[in-house]
Amino acid sequence: MTASYSFRAELWLYPGEAGWHFLTLPADVAADIHEECAGASKAFGSVRVTAEIAGHSWQTSLFTDQKAGSYLLPVKKAIRDKARIGEGDEVAVQLSIEEV
């Protein structure tokens, strides 16, 4: 069975020239994913997921954020454009962990 999660988070822009946008997962969701994927995460603690925002889905990886004690979900430009979201917007997310 694939673990699935629903949550809301604020879209933020990583400082720097690259323009990467992320969502920081809520602490309870991050803790559950950490437990679900213990010992099965990939390089740098990444976890393969399928994410969906406003009906637009994509495959990506969650990355650990030691500072926040959570995971970061990168949101690529194509999805931001289709969902009409930008930095500072609170976003509803559906997240499914790919088989571990």
PDB file of N, CA and C in Angstrom:
ATOM      1  N   MET A   1       0.840  -1.190   0.000  1.00  0.00           N
ATOM      2  CA  MET A   1       0.000   0.000   0.000  1.00  0.00           C
ATOM      3  C   MET A   1       0.882   1.249   0.000  1.00  0.00           C
ATOM      4  N   THR A   2       0.515   2.224  -0.792  1.00  0.00           N
ATOM      5  CA  THR A   2       1.252   3.474  -0.884  1.00  0.00           C
ATOM      6  C   THR A   2       0.729   4.464   0.147  1.00  0.00           C
ATOM      7  N   ALA A   3       1.634   5.074   0.892  1.00  0.00           N
ATOM      8  CA  ALA A   3       1.239   6.083   1.876  1.00  0.00           C
ATOM      9  C   ALA A   3       0.907   7.388   1.157  1.00  0.00           C
ATOM     10  N   SER A   4      -0.199   8.005   1.547  1.00  0.00           N
ATOM     11  CA  SER A   4      -0.631   9.271   0.953  1.00  0.00           C
ATOM     12  C   SER A   4      -0.896  10.295   2.048  1.00  0.00           C
ATOM     13  N   TYR A   5      -0.673  11.551   1.716  1.00  0.00           N
ATOM     14  CA  TYR A   5      -0.812  12.638   2.683  1.00  0.00           C
ATOM     15  C   TYR A   5      -1.452  13.845   2.005  1.00  0.00           C
ATOM     16  N   SER A   6      -2.202  14.601   2.771  1.00  0.00           N
ATOM     17  CA  SER A   6      -2.768  15.878   2.333  1.00  0.00           C
ATOM     18  C   SER A   6      -2.370  16.917   3.361  1.00  0.00           C
ATOM     19  N   PHE A   7      -1.931  18.073   2.883  1.00  0.00           N
ATOM     20  CA  PHE A   7      -1.552  19.143   3.801  1.00  0.00           C
ATOM     21  C   PHE A   7      -1.554  20.476   3.071  1.00  0.00           C
ATOM     22  N   ARG A   8      -1.420  21.534   3.838  1.00  0.00           N
ATOM     23  CA  ARG A   8      -1.284  22.895   3.291  1.00  0.00           C
ATOM     24  C   ARG A   8       0.050  23.447   3.774  1.00  0.00           C
ATOM     25  N   ALA A   9       0.721  24.178   2.887  1.00  0.00           N
ATOM     26  CA  ALA A   9       2.002  24.779   3.240  1.00  0.00           C
ATOM     27  C   ALA A   9       2.223  26.017   2.377  1.00  0.00           C
ATOM     28  N   GLU A  10       3.085  26.888   2.864  1.00  0.00           N
ATOM     29  CA  GLU A  10       3.393  28.132   2.144  1.00  0.00           C
ATOM     30  C   GLU A  10       4.555  27.918   1.180  1.00  0.00           C
ATOM     31  N   LEU A  11       4.361  28.356  -0.060  1.00  0.00           N
ATOM     32  CA  LEU A  11       5.403  28.271  -1.081  1.00  0.00           C
ATOM     33  C   LEU A  11       6.442  29.360  -0.826  1.00  0.00           C
ATOM     34  N   TRP A  12       7.712  28.970  -0.820  1.00  0.00           N
ATOM     35  CA  TRP A  12       8.776  29.945  -0.567  1.00  0.00           C
ATOM     36  C   TRP A  12       9.897  29.783  -1.587  1.00  0.00           C
ATOM     37  N   LEU A  13      10.633  30.856  -1.788  1.00  0.00           N
ATOM     38  CA  LEU A  13      11.724  30.913  -2.758  1.00  0.00           C
ATOM     39  C   LEU A  13      13.054  30.804  -2.036  1.00  0.00           C
ATOM     40  N   TYR A  14      13.875  29.847  -2.470  1.00  0.00           N
ATOM     41  CA  TYR A  14      15.210  29.701  -1.895  1.00  0.00           C
ATOM     42  C   TYR A  14      16.045  30.904  -2.319  1.00  0.00           C
ATOM     43  N   PRO A  15      16.747  31.544  -1.370  1.00  0.00           N
ATOM     44  CA  PRO A  15      17.549  32.711  -1.731  1.00  0.00           C
ATOM     45  C   PRO A  15      18.694  32.318  -2.667  1.00  0.00           C
ATOM     46  N   GLY A  16      18.889  33.107  -3.686  1.00  0.00           N
ATOM     47  CA  GLY A  16      19.948  32.833  -4.640  1.00  0.00           C
ATOM     48  C   GLY A  16      19.435  33.011  -6.056  1.00  0.00           C
ATOM     49  N   GLU A  17      20.321  32.781  -7.006  1.00  0.00           N
ATOM     50  CA  GLU A  17      19.993  33.028  -8.405  1.00  0.00           C
ATOM     51  C   GLU A  17      19.181  31.916  -9.050  1.00  0.00           C
ATOM     52  N   ALA A  18      19.202  30.714  -8.496  1.00  0.00           N
ATOM     53  CA  ALA A  18      18.575  29.570  -9.149  1.00  0.00           C
ATOM     54  C   ALA A  18      17.048  29.674  -9.219  1.00  0.00           C
ATOM     55  N   GLY A  19      16.427  30.342  -8.257  1.00  0.00           N
ATOM     56  CA  GLY A  19      14.981  30.511  -8.276  1.00  0.00           C
ATOM     57  C   GLY A  19      14.183  29.277  -7.902  1.00  0.00           C
ATOM     58  N   TRP A  20      14.759  28.376  -7.106  1.00  0.00           N
ATOM     59  CA  TRP A  20      14.043  27.179  -6.673  1.00  0.00           C
ATOM     60  C   TRP A  20      12.957  27.545  -5.676  1.00  0.00           C
ATOM     61  N   HIS A  21      11.771  26.994  -5.875  1.00  0.00           N
ATOM     62  CA  HIS A  21      10.644  27.189  -4.968  1.00  0.00           C
ATOM     63  C   HIS A  21      10.360  25.885  -4.231  1.00  0.00           C
ATOM     64  N   PHE A  22      10.041  25.988  -2.947  1.00  0.00           N
ATOM     65  CA  PHE A  22       9.819  24.818  -2.108  1.00  0.00           C
ATOM     66  C   PHE A  22       8.602  24.987  -1.225  1.00  0.00           C
ATOM     67  N   LEU A  23       8.110  23.846  -0.753  1.00  0.00           N
ATOM     68  CA  LEU A  23       7.151  23.778   0.338  1.00  0.00           C
ATOM     69  C   LEU A  23       7.822  22.982   1.441  1.00  0.00           C
ATOM     70  N   THR A  24       7.734  23.460   2.674  1.00  0.00           N
ATOM     71  CA  THR A  24       8.244  22.708   3.819  1.00  0.00           C
ATOM     72  C   THR A  24       7.081  21.911   4.379  1.00  0.00           C
ATOM     73  N   LEU A  25       7.245  20.605   4.470  1.00  0.00           N
ATOM     74  CA  LEU A  25       6.173  19.750   4.969  1.00  0.00           C
ATOM     75  C   LEU A  25       5.905  20.029   6.438  1.00  0.00           C
ATOM     76  N   PRO A  26       4.634  19.965   6.853  1.00  0.00           N
ATOM     77  CA  PRO A  26       4.313  20.119   8.269  1.00  0.00           C
ATOM     78  C   PRO A  26       5.031  19.039   9.088  1.00  0.00           C
ATOM     79  N   ALA A  27       5.351  19.356  10.330  1.00  0.00           N
ATOM     80  CA  ALA A  27       6.136  18.464  11.186  1.00  0.00           C
ATOM     81  C   ALA A  27       5.512  17.080  11.333  1.00  0.00           C
ATOM     82  N   ASP A  28       4.196  17.004  11.489  1.00  0.00           N
ATOM     83  CA  ASP A  28       3.566  15.695  11.677  1.00  0.00           C
ATOM     84  C   ASP A  28       3.649  14.832  10.423  1.00  0.00           C
ATOM     85  N   VAL A  29       3.500  15.439   9.257  1.00  0.00           N
ATOM     86  CA  VAL A  29       3.616  14.705   7.990  1.00  0.00           C
ATOM     87  C   VAL A  29       5.060  14.244   7.799  1.00  0.00           C
ATOM     88  N   ALA A  30       6.011  15.141   8.061  1.00  0.00           N
ATOM     89  CA  ALA A  30       7.432  14.799   7.912  1.00  0.00           C
ATOM     90  C   ALA A  30       7.819  13.652   8.830  1.00  0.00           C
ATOM     91  N   ALA A  31       7.336  13.674  10.069  1.00  0.00           N
ATOM     92  CA  ALA A  31       7.661  12.610  11.023  1.00  0.00           C
ATOM     93  C   ALA A  31       7.101  11.272  10.550  1.00  0.00           C
ATOM     94  N   ASP A  32       5.894  11.285  10.021  1.00  0.00           N
ATOM     95  CA  ASP A  32       5.284  10.056   9.530  1.00  0.00           C
ATOM     96  C   ASP A  32       6.047   9.508   8.320  1.00  0.00           C
ATOM     97  N   ILE A  33       6.431  10.382   7.406  1.00  0.00           N
ATOM     98  CA  ILE A  33       7.194   9.958   6.230  1.00  0.00           C
ATOM     99  C   ILE A  33       8.552   9.422   6.654  1.00  0.00           C
ATOM    100  N   HIS A  34       9.186  10.087   7.590  1.00  0.00           N
ATOM    101  CA  HIS A  34      10.490   9.630   8.079  1.00  0.00           C
ATOM    102  C   HIS A  34      10.383   8.212   8.636  1.00  0.00           C
ATOM    103  N   GLU A  35       9.332   7.968   9.398  1.00  0.00           N
ATOM    104  CA  GLU A  35       9.121   6.640   9.973  1.00  0.00           C
ATOM    105  C   GLU A  35       8.796   5.621   8.875  1.00  0.00           C
ATOM    106  N   GLU A  36       7.936   6.011   7.938  1.00  0.00           N
ATOM    107  CA  GLU A  36       7.516   5.130   6.834  1.00  0.00           C
ATOM    108  C   GLU A  36       8.708   4.708   5.970  1.00  0.00           C
ATOM    109  N   CYS A  37       9.646   5.621   5.778  1.00  0.00           N
ATOM    110  CA  CYS A  37      10.751   5.382   4.852  1.00  0.00           C
ATOM    111  C   CYS A  37      12.075   5.084   5.546  1.00  0.00           C
ATOM    112  N   ALA A  38      12.042   4.847   6.830  1.00  0.00           N
ATOM    113  CA  ALA A  38      13.276   4.592   7.587  1.00  0.00           C
ATOM    114  C   ALA A  38      14.096   3.500   6.913  1.00  0.00           C
ATOM    115  N   GLY A  39      15.329   3.841   6.592  1.00  0.00           N
ATOM    116  CA  GLY A  39      16.245   2.891   5.988  1.00  0.00           C
ATOM    117  C   GLY A  39      16.072   2.706   4.492  1.00  0.00           C
ATOM    118  N   ALA A  40      15.044   3.330   3.900  1.00  0.00           N
ATOM    119  CA  ALA A  40      14.799   3.134   2.477  1.00  0.00           C
ATOM    120  C   ALA A  40      15.013   4.401   1.653  1.00  0.00           C
ATOM    121  N   SER A  41      15.415   5.490   2.280  1.00  0.00           N
ATOM    122  CA  SER A  41      15.595   6.733   1.540  1.00  0.00           C
ATOM    123  C   SER A  41      16.829   6.632   0.647  1.00  0.00           C
ATOM    124  N   LYS A  42      16.867   7.491  -0.355  1.00  0.00           N
ATOM    125  CA  LYS A  42      17.947   7.495  -1.344  1.00  0.00           C
ATOM    126  C   LYS A  42      19.032   8.496  -0.933  1.00  0.00           C
ATOM    127  N   ALA A  43      19.821   8.910  -1.914  1.00  0.00           N
ATOM    128  CA  ALA A  43      20.920   9.849  -1.684  1.00  0.00           C
ATOM    129  C   ALA A  43      20.443  11.095  -0.946  1.00  0.00           C
ATOM    130  N   PHE A  44      21.229  11.532   0.004  1.00  0.00           N
ATOM    131  CA  PHE A  44      20.964  12.745   0.785  1.00  0.00           C
ATOM    132  C   PHE A  44      19.640  12.650   1.544  1.00  0.00           C
ATOM    133  N   GLY A  45      19.160  11.433   1.808  1.00  0.00           N
ATOM    134  CA  GLY A  45      17.914  11.257   2.531  1.00  0.00           C
ATOM    135  C   GLY A  45      16.679  11.552   1.711  1.00  0.00           C
ATOM    136  N   SER A  46      16.803  11.579   0.377  1.00  0.00           N
ATOM    137  CA  SER A  46      15.659  11.894  -0.471  1.00  0.00           C
ATOM    138  C   SER A  46      14.650  10.752  -0.495  1.00  0.00           C
ATOM    139  N   VAL A  47      13.396  11.113  -0.749  1.00  0.00           N
ATOM    140  CA  VAL A  47      12.291  10.162  -0.810  1.00  0.00           C
ATOM    141  C   VAL A  47      11.507  10.446  -2.091  1.00  0.00           C
ATOM    142  N   ARG A  48      11.347   9.436  -2.946  1.00  0.00           N
ATOM    143  CA  ARG A  48      10.606   9.602  -4.205  1.00  0.00           C
ATOM    144  C   ARG A  48       9.113   9.714  -3.923  1.00  0.00           C
ATOM    145  N   VAL A  49       8.474  10.718  -4.558  1.00  0.00           N
ATOM    146  CA  VAL A  49       7.052  10.964  -4.354  1.00  0.00           C
ATOM    147  C   VAL A  49       6.371  11.376  -5.654  1.00  0.00           C
ATOM    148  N   THR A  50       5.060  11.276  -5.643  1.00  0.00           N
ATOM    149  CA  THR A  50       4.230  11.922  -6.650  1.00  0.00           C
ATOM    150  C   THR A  50       3.454  12.995  -5.897  1.00  0.00           C
ATOM    151  N   ALA A  51       3.525  14.215  -6.377  1.00  0.00           N
ATOM    152  CA  ALA A  51       2.863  15.342  -5.730  1.00  0.00           C
ATOM    153  C   ALA A  51       1.801  15.907  -6.666  1.00  0.00           C
ATOM    154  N   GLU A  52       0.777  16.506  -6.061  1.00  0.00           N
ATOM    155  CA  GLU A  52      -0.287  17.137  -6.838  1.00  0.00           C
ATOM    156  C   GLU A  52      -0.717  18.432  -6.176  1.00  0.00           C
ATOM    157  N   ILE A  53      -0.807  19.477  -7.002  1.00  0.00           N
ATOM    158  CA  ILE A  53      -1.290  20.786  -6.572  1.00  0.00           C
ATOM    159  C   ILE A  53      -2.304  21.261  -7.608  1.00  0.00           C
ATOM    160  N   ALA A  54      -3.496  21.613  -7.170  1.00  0.00           N
ATOM    161  CA  ALA A  54      -4.549  22.155  -8.047  1.00  0.00           C
ATOM    162  C   ALA A  54      -4.785  21.272  -9.276  1.00  0.00           C
ATOM    163  N   GLY A  55      -4.753  19.950  -9.078  1.00  0.00           N
ATOM    164  CA  GLY A  55      -5.017  19.021 -10.173  1.00  0.00           C
ATOM    165  C   GLY A  55      -3.840  18.751 -11.089  1.00  0.00           C
ATOM    166  N   HIS A  56      -2.688  19.310 -10.782  1.00  0.00           N
ATOM    167  CA  HIS A  56      -1.486  19.123 -11.608  1.00  0.00           C
ATOM    168  C   HIS A  56      -0.486  18.278 -10.823  1.00  0.00           C
ATOM    169  N   SER A  57      -0.106  17.124 -11.376  1.00  0.00           N
ATOM    170  CA  SER A  57       0.785  16.226 -10.641  1.00  0.00           C
ATOM    171  C   SER A  57       2.125  16.081 -11.347  1.00  0.00           C
ATOM    172  N   TRP A  58       3.126  15.708 -10.560  1.00  0.00           N
ATOM    173  CA  TRP A  58       4.466  15.463 -11.067  1.00  0.00           C
ATOM    174  C   TRP A  58       5.201  14.552 -10.104  1.00  0.00           C
ATOM    175  N   GLN A  59       6.241  13.912 -10.622  1.00  0.00           N
ATOM    176  CA  GLN A  59       7.086  13.070  -9.789  1.00  0.00           C
ATOM    177  C   GLN A  59       8.343  13.842  -9.436  1.00  0.00           C
ATOM    178  N   THR A  60       8.759  13.706  -8.186  1.00  0.00           N
ATOM    179  CA  THR A  60       9.932  14.417  -7.695  1.00  0.00           C
ATOM    180  C   THR A  60      10.451  13.688  -6.464  1.00  0.00           C
ATOM    181  N   SER A  61      11.332  14.327  -5.751  1.00  0.00           N
ATOM    182  CA  SER A  61      11.835  13.776  -4.492  1.00  0.00           C
ATOM    183  C   SER A  61      11.695  14.806  -3.397  1.00  0.00           C
ATOM    184  N   LEU A  62      11.434  14.325  -2.192  1.00  0.00           N
ATOM    185  CA  LEU A  62      11.506  15.163  -1.000  1.00  0.00           C
ATOM    186  C   LEU A  62      12.948  15.141  -0.538  1.00  0.00           C
ATOM    187  N   PHE A  63      13.418  16.240   0.001  1.00  0.00           N
ATOM    188  CA  PHE A  63      14.783  16.325   0.515  1.00  0.00           C
ATOM    189  C   PHE A  63      14.744  16.728   1.982  1.00  0.00           C
ATOM    190  N   THR A  64      15.609  16.122   2.767  1.00  0.00           N
ATOM    191  CA  THR A  64      15.628  16.453   4.189  1.00  0.00           C
ATOM    192  C   THR A  64      16.131  17.875   4.392  1.00  0.00           C
ATOM    193  N   ASP A  65      15.566  18.534   5.367  1.00  0.00           N
ATOM    194  CA  ASP A  65      15.989  19.869   5.771  1.00  0.00           C
ATOM    195  C   ASP A  65      16.304  19.792   7.257  1.00  0.00           C
ATOM    196  N   GLN A  66      17.575  19.623   7.572  1.00  0.00           N
ATOM    197  CA  GLN A  66      18.000  19.476   8.963  1.00  0.00           C
ATOM    198  C   GLN A  66      17.634  20.697   9.797  1.00  0.00           C
ATOM    199  N   LYS A  67      17.751  21.871   9.202  1.00  0.00           N
ATOM    200  CA  LYS A  67      17.471  23.113   9.924  1.00  0.00           C
ATOM    201  C   LYS A  67      16.018  23.168  10.393  1.00  0.00           C
ATOM    202  N   ALA A  68      15.083  22.784   9.507  1.00  0.00           N
ATOM    203  CA  ALA A  68      13.659  22.817   9.848  1.00  0.00           C
ATOM    204  C   ALA A  68      13.201  21.514  10.495  1.00  0.00           C
ATOM    205  N   GLY A  69      14.028  20.480  10.427  1.00  0.00           N
ATOM    206  CA  GLY A  69      13.628  19.183  10.959  1.00  0.00           C
ATOM    207  C   GLY A  69      12.466  18.597  10.180  1.00  0.00           C
ATOM    208  N   SER A  70      12.483  18.794   8.859  1.00  0.00           N
ATOM    209  CA  SER A  70      11.376  18.382   8.014  1.00  0.00           C
ATOM    210  C   SER A  70      11.900  17.930   6.660  1.00  0.00           C
ATOM    211  N   TYR A  71      11.002  17.866   5.702  1.00  0.00           N
ATOM    212  CA  TYR A  71      11.350  17.603   4.307  1.00  0.00           C
ATOM    213  C   TYR A  71      10.956  18.810   3.474  1.00  0.00           C
ATOM    214  N   LEU A  72      11.661  19.000   2.369  1.00  0.00           N
ATOM    215  CA  LEU A  72      11.338  20.044   1.406  1.00  0.00           C
ATOM    216  C   LEU A  72      10.794  19.400   0.143  1.00  0.00           C
ATOM    217  N   LEU A  73       9.717  19.980  -0.389  1.00  0.00           N
ATOM    218  CA  LEU A  73       9.134  19.546  -1.646  1.00  0.00           C
ATOM    219  C   LEU A  73       9.413  20.624  -2.691  1.00  0.00           C
ATOM    220  N   PRO A  74      10.275  20.331  -3.685  1.00  0.00           N
ATOM    221  CA  PRO A  74      10.509  21.314  -4.742  1.00  0.00           C
ATOM    222  C   PRO A  74       9.293  21.398  -5.664  1.00  0.00           C
ATOM    223  N   VAL A  75       8.916  22.618  -6.044  1.00  0.00           N
ATOM    224  CA  VAL A  75       7.773  22.829  -6.931  1.00  0.00           C
ATOM    225  C   VAL A  75       8.290  23.512  -8.195  1.00  0.00           C
ATOM    226  N   LYS A  76       8.327  22.747  -9.286  1.00  0.00           N
ATOM    227  CA  LYS A  76       8.919  23.281 -10.513  1.00  0.00           C
ATOM    228  C   LYS A  76       8.039  24.338 -11.169  1.00  0.00           C
ATOM    229  N   LYS A  77       8.668  25.144 -11.997  1.00  0.00           N
ATOM    230  CA  LYS A  77       8.014  26.290 -12.618  1.00  0.00           C
ATOM    231  C   LYS A  77       6.774  25.896 -13.414  1.00  0.00           C
ATOM    232  N   ALA A  78       6.844  24.807 -14.151  1.00  0.00           N
ATOM    233  CA  ALA A  78       5.690  24.387 -14.960  1.00  0.00           C
ATOM    234  C   ALA A  78       4.458  24.158 -14.082  1.00  0.00           C
ATOM    235  N   ILE A  79       4.640  23.562 -12.933  1.00  0.00           N
ATOM    236  CA  ILE A  79       3.528  23.328 -12.011  1.00  0.00           C
ATOM    237  C   ILE A  79       3.053  24.642 -11.407  1.00  0.00           C
ATOM    238  N   ARG A  80       3.989  25.507 -10.999  1.00  0.00           N
ATOM    239  CA  ARG A  80       3.602  26.812 -10.433  1.00  0.00           C
ATOM    240  C   ARG A  80       2.786  27.606 -11.434  1.00  0.00           C
ATOM    241  N   ASP A  81       3.214  27.586 -12.699  1.00  0.00           N
ATOM    242  CA  ASP A  81       2.493  28.327 -13.744  1.00  0.00           C
ATOM    243  C   ASP A  81       1.096  27.743 -13.970  1.00  0.00           C
ATOM    244  N   LYS A  82       0.994  26.428 -14.091  1.00  0.00           N
ATOM    245  CA  LYS A  82      -0.300  25.789 -14.330  1.00  0.00           C
ATOM    246  C   LYS A  82      -1.259  26.008 -13.166  1.00  0.00           C
ATOM    247  N   ALA A  83      -0.739  25.936 -11.940  1.00  0.00           N
ATOM    248  CA  ALA A  83      -1.572  26.104 -10.744  1.00  0.00           C
ATOM    249  C   ALA A  83      -1.777  27.567 -10.380  1.00  0.00           C
ATOM    250  N   ARG A  84      -1.066  28.451 -11.077  1.00  0.00           N
ATOM    251  CA  ARG A  84      -1.150  29.899 -10.824  1.00  0.00           C
ATOM    252  C   ARG A  84      -0.830  30.231  -9.369  1.00  0.00           C
ATOM    253  N   ILE A  85       0.323  29.707  -8.925  1.00  0.00           N
ATOM    254  CA  ILE A  85       0.764  29.969  -7.555  1.00  0.00           C
ATOM    255  C   ILE A  85       2.135  30.627  -7.582  1.00  0.00           C
ATOM    256  N   GLY A  86       2.439  31.338  -6.519  1.00  0.00           N
ATOM    257  CA  GLY A  86       3.722  32.007  -6.419  1.00  0.00           C
ATOM    258  C   GLY A  86       4.183  32.088  -4.975  1.00  0.00           C
ATOM    259  N   GLU A  87       5.363  32.623  -4.811  1.00  0.00           N
ATOM    260  CA  GLU A  87       5.964  32.771  -3.486  1.00  0.00           C
ATOM    261  C   GLU A  87       4.980  33.408  -2.511  1.00  0.00           C
ATOM    262  N   GLY A  88       4.853  32.796  -1.326  1.00  0.00           N
ATOM    263  CA  GLY A  88       3.980  33.311  -0.283  1.00  0.00           C
ATOM    264  C   GLY A  88       2.576  32.738  -0.297  1.00  0.00           C
ATOM    265  N   ASP A  89       2.205  32.048  -1.372  1.00  0.00           N
ATOM    266  CA  ASP A  89       0.869  31.454  -1.446  1.00  0.00           C
ATOM    267  C   ASP A  89       0.793  30.204  -0.572  1.00  0.00           C
ATOM    268  N   GLU A  90      -0.331  30.045   0.106  1.00  0.00           N
ATOM    269  CA  GLU A  90      -0.577  28.798   0.838  1.00  0.00           C
ATOM    270  C   GLU A  90      -1.199  27.821  -0.148  1.00  0.00           C
ATOM    271  N   VAL A  91      -0.632  26.624  -0.203  1.00  0.00           N
ATOM    272  CA  VAL A  91      -0.967  25.663  -1.240  1.00  0.00           C
ATOM    273  C   VAL A  91      -1.469  24.360  -0.623  1.00  0.00           C
ATOM    274  N   ALA A  92      -2.543  23.801  -1.195  1.00  0.00           N
ATOM    275  CA  ALA A  92      -3.033  22.481  -0.797  1.00  0.00           C
ATOM    276  C   ALA A  92      -2.297  21.436  -1.630  1.00  0.00           C
ATOM    277  N   VAL A  93      -1.748  20.433  -0.951  1.00  0.00           N
ATOM    278  CA  VAL A  93      -0.917  19.429  -1.604  1.00  0.00           C
ATOM    279  C   VAL A  93      -1.436  18.023  -1.309  1.00  0.00           C
ATOM    280  N   GLN A  94      -1.418  17.179  -2.323  1.00  0.00           N
ATOM    281  CA  GLN A  94      -1.633  15.746  -2.179  1.00  0.00           C
ATOM    282  C   GLN A  94      -0.272  15.105  -2.468  1.00  0.00           C
ATOM    283  N   LEU A  95       0.144  14.206  -1.627  1.00  0.00           N
ATOM    284  CA  LEU A  95       1.481  13.610  -1.757  1.00  0.00           C
ATOM    285  C   LEU A  95       1.376  12.102  -1.581  1.00  0.00           C
ATOM    286  N   SER A  96       1.969  11.353  -2.505  1.00  0.00           N
ATOM    287  CA  SER A  96       2.009   9.893  -2.391  1.00  0.00           C
ATOM    288  C   SER A  96       3.460   9.448  -2.417  1.00  0.00           C
ATOM    289  N   ILE A  97       3.824   8.622  -1.457  1.00  0.00           N
ATOM    290  CA  ILE A  97       5.178   8.087  -1.396  1.00  0.00           C
ATOM    291  C   ILE A  97       5.256   6.929  -2.384  1.00  0.00           C
ATOM    292  N   GLU A  98       6.300   6.943  -3.225  1.00  0.00           N
ATOM    293  CA  GLU A  98       6.479   5.831  -4.143  1.00  0.00           C
ATOM    294  C   GLU A  98       6.959   4.629  -3.351  1.00  0.00           C
ATOM    295  N   GLU A  99       6.660   3.468  -3.826  1.00  0.00           N
ATOM    296  CA  GLU A  99       7.002   2.232  -3.113  1.00  0.00           C
ATOM    297  C   GLU A  99       8.437   2.261  -2.616  1.00  0.00           C
ATOM    298  N   VAL A 100       8.610   1.946  -1.335  1.00  0.00           N
ATOM    299  CA  VAL A 100       9.953   1.928  -0.733  1.00  0.00           C
ATOM    300  C   VAL A 100      10.470   0.515  -0.633  1.00  0.00           C
TER     301      VAL A 100
END
